[in-house]
Amino acid sequence: MRSPVPRFRDVERQAGGLQPAQCLPPCHERQNNMWFIRDACGIVCAIITWFLVFFAEFVVLFVMLIPSKNLAYSLVNGTLFNSLAFLALASHFRAMCTDPGAVPKGNATKEYIESLQLKPGQVVYKCPKCCSIKPDRAHHCSVCKRCIRKMDHHCPWVNNCVGENNQKYFVLFTMYICLISLHTLVMVVFHFLYCFEDDWTKCSSFSPPATVILLILLCFEGLLFLIFTSVMFGTQVHSICTDETGIEQLKKEERRWAKKTKWMNMKAVFGHPFSIAWFSPFSTPDHGKADPYQYVV
């Protein structure tokens, strides 16, 4: 009988056909350990991300808000900007240091497969790179060197894969950076207008040339990240609503999982039920009690 499994799946073996000598015993990883990928490119990109946020913080506070004569304007915009910046960095940290859904290494052994009590005709998938049994919709990441459940893509800016367990934090990160960028651009426009109408020496604590350079750099940064993060945010929301990861869309994988409504897909990522916790990077979403291994007959 012809198997309906797509061709791009990794090495396929039945329960009796795996050779345990090829795999090491499964490693028992402690769940409390912080997840961190030691990738030079990803670490540099993450540092650059934090540096750019702090640069925007410096310019907004010391060039635009603190020298302003309107106290209410400074307090409102300062509180809003710092709140968004804090949530953005917290979301970035959670996306970077949360296990995206890594499959345990070395569990593709005969003893472990027998413990799964598979029905006759059921098929499991073995990843030849990390020697683990791949759950359905899992893909191997060459940077993380692990199979990741519902892997969307590997993002160097968060130095991590975007997968089943950290997609919420990545979406929040893109959303808050997008809001910060938009807020920054609005403040830069108002500050330019204020400086043109008033004396440039009084609208900033820096010299006029330094003020112009800092504002232009901030404007360029805000515009660039507004475009980038808004596109990423829209792409991620669309991926969640359609319940199809970026890799699945790219490879045009055959859909073999149950189709759900868009609202159910959103709740599956951000948690049940809808609440203010959806927008908090400190709230861990409840993904339910779904079986992590979904085998295909």
Coordinates of C-alpha atoms in Angstrom, one line a residue:
M1 CA 0.0 0.0 0.0
R2 CA 1.3 3.4 -0.9
S3 CA 2.1 5.6 2.0
P4 CA 0.4 9.1 2.0
V5 CA 3.5 10.6 3.7
P6 CA 5.1 13.5 1.7
R7 CA 8.5 12.8 0.1
F8 CA 10.4 15.5 2.0
R9 CA 10.0 13.8 5.4
D10 CA 13.2 12.5 7.0
V11 CA 14.1 8.9 7.2
E12 CA 11.0 6.8 7.7
R13 CA 11.1 3.6 9.8
Q14 CA 8.4 1.3 11.2
A15 CA 8.5 0.3 14.8
G16 CA 10.3 -3.0 14.2
G17 CA 12.7 -1.6 11.7
L18 CA 14.7 0.8 13.8
Q19 CA 18.1 -0.2 14.9
P20 CA 18.8 1.0 18.5
A21 CA 22.5 0.7 18.0
Q22 CA 22.5 3.7 15.7
C23 CA 21.2 6.0 18.4
L24 CA 22.4 7.0 21.8
P25 CA 20.1 6.5 24.8
P26 CA 17.6 9.4 25.1
C27 CA 18.9 12.3 27.0
H28 CA 16.8 13.4 30.0
E29 CA 16.9 17.2 29.9
R30 CA 15.8 19.2 32.9
Q31 CA 12.9 21.4 32.0
N32 CA 13.9 24.2 34.4
N33 CA 17.1 24.9 32.5
M34 CA 17.1 28.2 30.6
W35 CA 17.1 27.6 26.8
F36 CA 19.8 29.5 25.0
I37 CA 21.4 28.9 21.5
R38 CA 25.1 29.5 21.3
D39 CA 25.2 30.9 17.8
A40 CA 27.6 33.8 17.2
C41 CA 25.4 35.4 14.5
G42 CA 22.3 35.1 16.6
I43 CA 23.9 36.5 19.7
V44 CA 25.3 39.5 17.7
C45 CA 21.8 40.2 16.2
A46 CA 20.2 40.0 19.6
I47 CA 22.7 42.5 21.1
I48 CA 22.1 44.8 18.1
T49 CA 18.4 44.6 18.8
W50 CA 18.7 45.7 22.4
F51 CA 21.3 48.4 21.5
L52 CA 18.8 49.9 18.9
V53 CA 16.0 50.0 21.5
F54 CA 18.3 51.7 24.1
F55 CA 19.5 54.1 21.4
A56 CA 15.9 55.1 20.7
E57 CA 15.3 55.4 24.4
F58 CA 18.3 57.8 24.7
V59 CA 17.2 60.0 21.8
V60 CA 13.5 60.1 22.9
L61 CA 14.3 61.0 26.5
F62 CA 17.3 63.3 26.2
V63 CA 16.7 65.0 22.9
M64 CA 12.9 65.3 22.7
L65 CA 11.1 64.7 26.1
I66 CA 13.3 66.1 28.8
P67 CA 14.0 69.4 27.1
S68 CA 10.3 69.9 26.3
K69 CA 8.6 72.7 28.1
N70 CA 5.3 70.9 28.2
L71 CA 5.4 68.6 31.2
A72 CA 2.2 66.8 30.5
Y73 CA 3.4 66.0 26.9
S74 CA 6.7 64.6 28.3
L75 CA 5.1 62.5 31.0
V76 CA 2.4 60.9 28.8
N77 CA 4.8 60.1 25.9
G78 CA 7.6 59.1 28.2
T79 CA 5.3 56.7 30.1
L80 CA 3.9 55.2 26.9
F81 CA 7.3 54.8 25.2
N82 CA 9.0 53.2 28.2
S83 CA 6.1 50.9 28.7
L84 CA 6.2 49.7 25.1
A85 CA 10.0 49.4 25.2
F86 CA 9.8 47.3 28.4
L87 CA 7.2 45.0 26.9
A88 CA 9.2 44.7 23.7
L89 CA 12.4 43.7 25.4
A90 CA 10.6 41.3 27.8
S91 CA 8.9 39.7 24.8
H92 CA 12.3 39.4 23.1
F93 CA 13.9 37.8 26.1
R94 CA 11.1 35.3 26.5
A95 CA 11.2 34.5 22.7
M96 CA 15.0 34.0 23.0
C97 CA 15.2 32.0 26.2
T98 CA 12.1 29.8 25.8
D99 CA 12.4 26.3 24.5
P100 CA 10.5 26.6 21.2
G101 CA 9.4 22.9 21.3
A102 CA 12.5 20.9 21.0
V103 CA 12.1 17.1 20.6
P104 CA 14.3 15.1 23.1
K105 CA 17.5 13.9 21.5
G106 CA 18.3 10.2 21.0
N107 CA 14.9 8.8 21.8
A108 CA 14.7 6.8 18.5
T109 CA 15.4 3.5 20.3
K110 CA 13.6 0.2 20.0
E111 CA 12.7 0.2 23.7
Y112 CA 11.2 3.7 23.5
I113 CA 9.2 2.9 20.3
E114 CA 7.8 -0.3 21.9
S115 CA 6.7 1.8 24.9
L116 CA 4.6 4.0 22.6
Q117 CA 2.3 1.0 21.9
L118 CA 1.7 1.8 18.3
K119 CA -1.1 0.1 16.4
P120 CA -0.3 -2.1 13.4
G121 CA 0.4 -0.1 10.3
Q122 CA 1.3 3.1 12.2
V123 CA 4.5 4.8 11.1
V124 CA 7.0 6.9 13.1
Y125 CA 9.6 9.2 11.7
K126 CA 13.2 9.3 12.7
C127 CA 15.4 12.3 12.2
P128 CA 18.9 11.1 11.1
K129 CA 20.5 14.3 12.3
C130 CA 19.5 14.4 16.0
C131 CA 18.4 10.7 16.2
S132 CA 15.0 11.5 17.6
I133 CA 11.5 10.5 16.8
K134 CA 9.9 13.4 15.0
P135 CA 6.3 14.3 15.9
D136 CA 4.0 15.3 13.1
R137 CA 4.7 18.8 11.8
A138 CA 8.2 18.9 13.4
H139 CA 11.3 20.0 11.4
H140 CA 15.0 19.9 12.1
C141 CA 16.8 23.2 12.6
S142 CA 20.4 23.2 11.5
V143 CA 21.2 26.1 13.9
C144 CA 19.6 24.8 17.0
K145 CA 20.6 21.3 16.0
R146 CA 17.2 20.0 17.2
C147 CA 13.9 19.0 15.8
I148 CA 11.3 21.7 16.7
R149 CA 7.6 21.1 17.0
K150 CA 5.6 23.4 14.6
M151 CA 8.8 25.2 13.6
D152 CA 7.9 28.3 11.7
H153 CA 11.5 29.6 11.0
H154 CA 14.7 30.3 12.7
C155 CA 15.0 34.0 13.5
P156 CA 18.6 35.4 14.2
W157 CA 17.1 38.6 15.7
V158 CA 15.8 36.5 18.7
N159 CA 18.6 33.9 18.4
N160 CA 16.1 31.1 18.4
C161 CA 13.6 29.1 16.4
V162 CA 10.0 30.3 16.4
G163 CA 8.0 27.2 17.3
E164 CA 5.1 25.8 19.3
N165 CA 6.2 27.1 22.7
N166 CA 7.5 30.6 21.9
Q167 CA 5.5 31.8 18.9
K168 CA 3.3 34.0 21.2
Y169 CA 6.4 35.9 22.5
F170 CA 7.7 36.4 19.0
V171 CA 4.4 37.8 17.8
L172 CA 4.3 40.2 20.9
F173 CA 7.9 41.2 20.2
T174 CA 7.1 42.2 16.6
M175 CA 3.9 44.0 17.7
Y176 CA 5.5 46.1 20.4
I177 CA 8.5 47.0 18.2
C178 CA 6.0 48.0 15.5
L179 CA 4.1 50.2 18.0
I180 CA 7.3 51.7 19.4
S181 CA 8.5 52.6 15.9
L182 CA 5.2 54.2 15.0
H183 CA 5.1 56.2 18.2
T184 CA 8.8 57.3 17.7
L185 CA 8.1 58.5 14.2
V186 CA 5.1 60.6 15.4
M187 CA 7.2 62.2 18.1
V188 CA 10.1 62.9 15.7
V189 CA 7.7 64.7 13.3
F190 CA 6.2 66.8 16.1
H191 CA 9.7 67.6 17.4
F192 CA 10.9 68.8 14.0
L193 CA 7.9 71.0 13.7
Y194 CA 8.5 72.4 17.2
C195 CA 12.1 73.1 16.4
F196 CA 11.4 74.8 13.1
E197 CA 8.9 77.1 14.8
D198 CA 11.1 77.8 17.8
D199 CA 14.8 78.4 18.3
W200 CA 16.8 75.2 17.6
T201 CA 19.1 76.0 20.6
K202 CA 16.1 75.8 23.0
C203 CA 14.3 72.7 21.7
S204 CA 17.2 70.3 22.6
S205 CA 20.0 70.1 25.2
F206 CA 22.3 69.2 22.3
S207 CA 23.7 71.4 19.6
P208 CA 21.5 71.9 16.5
P209 CA 23.7 69.7 14.2
A210 CA 23.9 66.9 16.8
T211 CA 20.1 67.2 17.3
V212 CA 19.4 66.9 13.6
I213 CA 21.7 63.9 13.2
L214 CA 20.2 62.0 16.1
L215 CA 16.7 62.7 15.0
I216 CA 17.5 61.6 11.4
L217 CA 19.1 58.4 12.7
L218 CA 16.1 57.7 14.9
C219 CA 13.7 58.4 12.1
F220 CA 15.5 56.0 9.8
E221 CA 15.6 53.3 12.5
G222 CA 11.9 53.8 13.3
L223 CA 10.8 53.7 9.6
L224 CA 13.0 50.6 8.9
F225 CA 11.7 48.6 11.9
L226 CA 8.1 49.8 11.4
I227 CA 8.1 48.2 7.9
F228 CA 10.0 45.1 8.9
T229 CA 8.0 44.3 12.1
S230 CA 4.6 45.1 10.6
V231 CA 5.3 42.7 7.8
M232 CA 6.5 40.0 10.2
F233 CA 3.6 40.6 12.6
G234 CA 1.1 40.3 9.7
T235 CA 2.8 37.2 8.4
Q236 CA 2.8 35.5 11.8
V237 CA -0.9 36.3 12.5
H238 CA -1.8 35.0 9.0
S239 CA 0.2 31.8 9.8
I240 CA -1.6 31.3 13.1
C241 CA -5.0 31.9 11.6
T242 CA -4.5 29.4 8.8
D243 CA -2.7 27.0 11.2
E244 CA 0.2 26.6 8.7
T245 CA 3.8 27.4 9.6
G246 CA 6.2 29.2 7.4
I247 CA 8.1 26.0 6.5
E248 CA 4.8 24.2 5.7
Q249 CA 3.8 27.0 3.4
L250 CA 7.3 27.1 1.7
K251 CA 7.4 23.4 1.2
K252 CA 3.7 23.2 0.3
E253 CA 3.2 20.3 2.7
E254 CA 0.1 18.2 2.4
R255 CA -2.4 19.2 5.1
R256 CA -3.0 16.2 7.3
W257 CA -4.2 17.8 10.5
A258 CA -7.7 18.8 11.6
K259 CA -8.8 22.2 10.3
K260 CA -10.0 24.6 13.0
T261 CA -11.5 28.1 13.1
K262 CA -9.2 31.1 13.1
W263 CA -10.3 32.0 16.7
M264 CA -9.4 28.5 17.9
N265 CA -6.0 28.7 16.3
M266 CA -5.4 32.1 18.0
K267 CA -6.4 30.6 21.4
A268 CA -4.1 27.6 20.7
V269 CA -1.1 30.0 20.5
F270 CA -2.0 32.7 23.0
G271 CA -4.0 30.6 25.5
H272 CA -7.5 29.8 26.7
P273 CA -9.6 31.9 27.0
F274 CA -9.1 35.4 25.6
S275 CA -7.8 37.8 28.3
I276 CA -5.4 40.6 28.9
A277 CA -2.8 37.9 29.4
W278 CA -2.6 37.5 25.6
F279 CA -0.7 40.8 25.5
S280 CA 1.7 39.9 28.4
P281 CA 5.1 38.4 27.8
F282 CA 5.0 37.2 31.4
S283 CA 2.0 34.9 30.9
T284 CA 2.7 31.4 29.7
P285 CA -0.1 30.3 27.3
D286 CA -2.0 27.1 28.0
H287 CA -1.6 24.9 24.9
G288 CA -3.9 22.2 26.3
K289 CA -3.1 18.5 26.7
A290 CA -2.6 17.5 23.1
D291 CA -0.4 14.5 22.4
P292 CA 2.9 15.8 21.2
Y293 CA 3.3 12.7 18.9
Q294 CA 0.7 12.5 16.2
Y295 CA 1.4 9.5 14.1
V296 CA 0.0 9.0 10.6
V297 CA -1.4 5.6 9.4

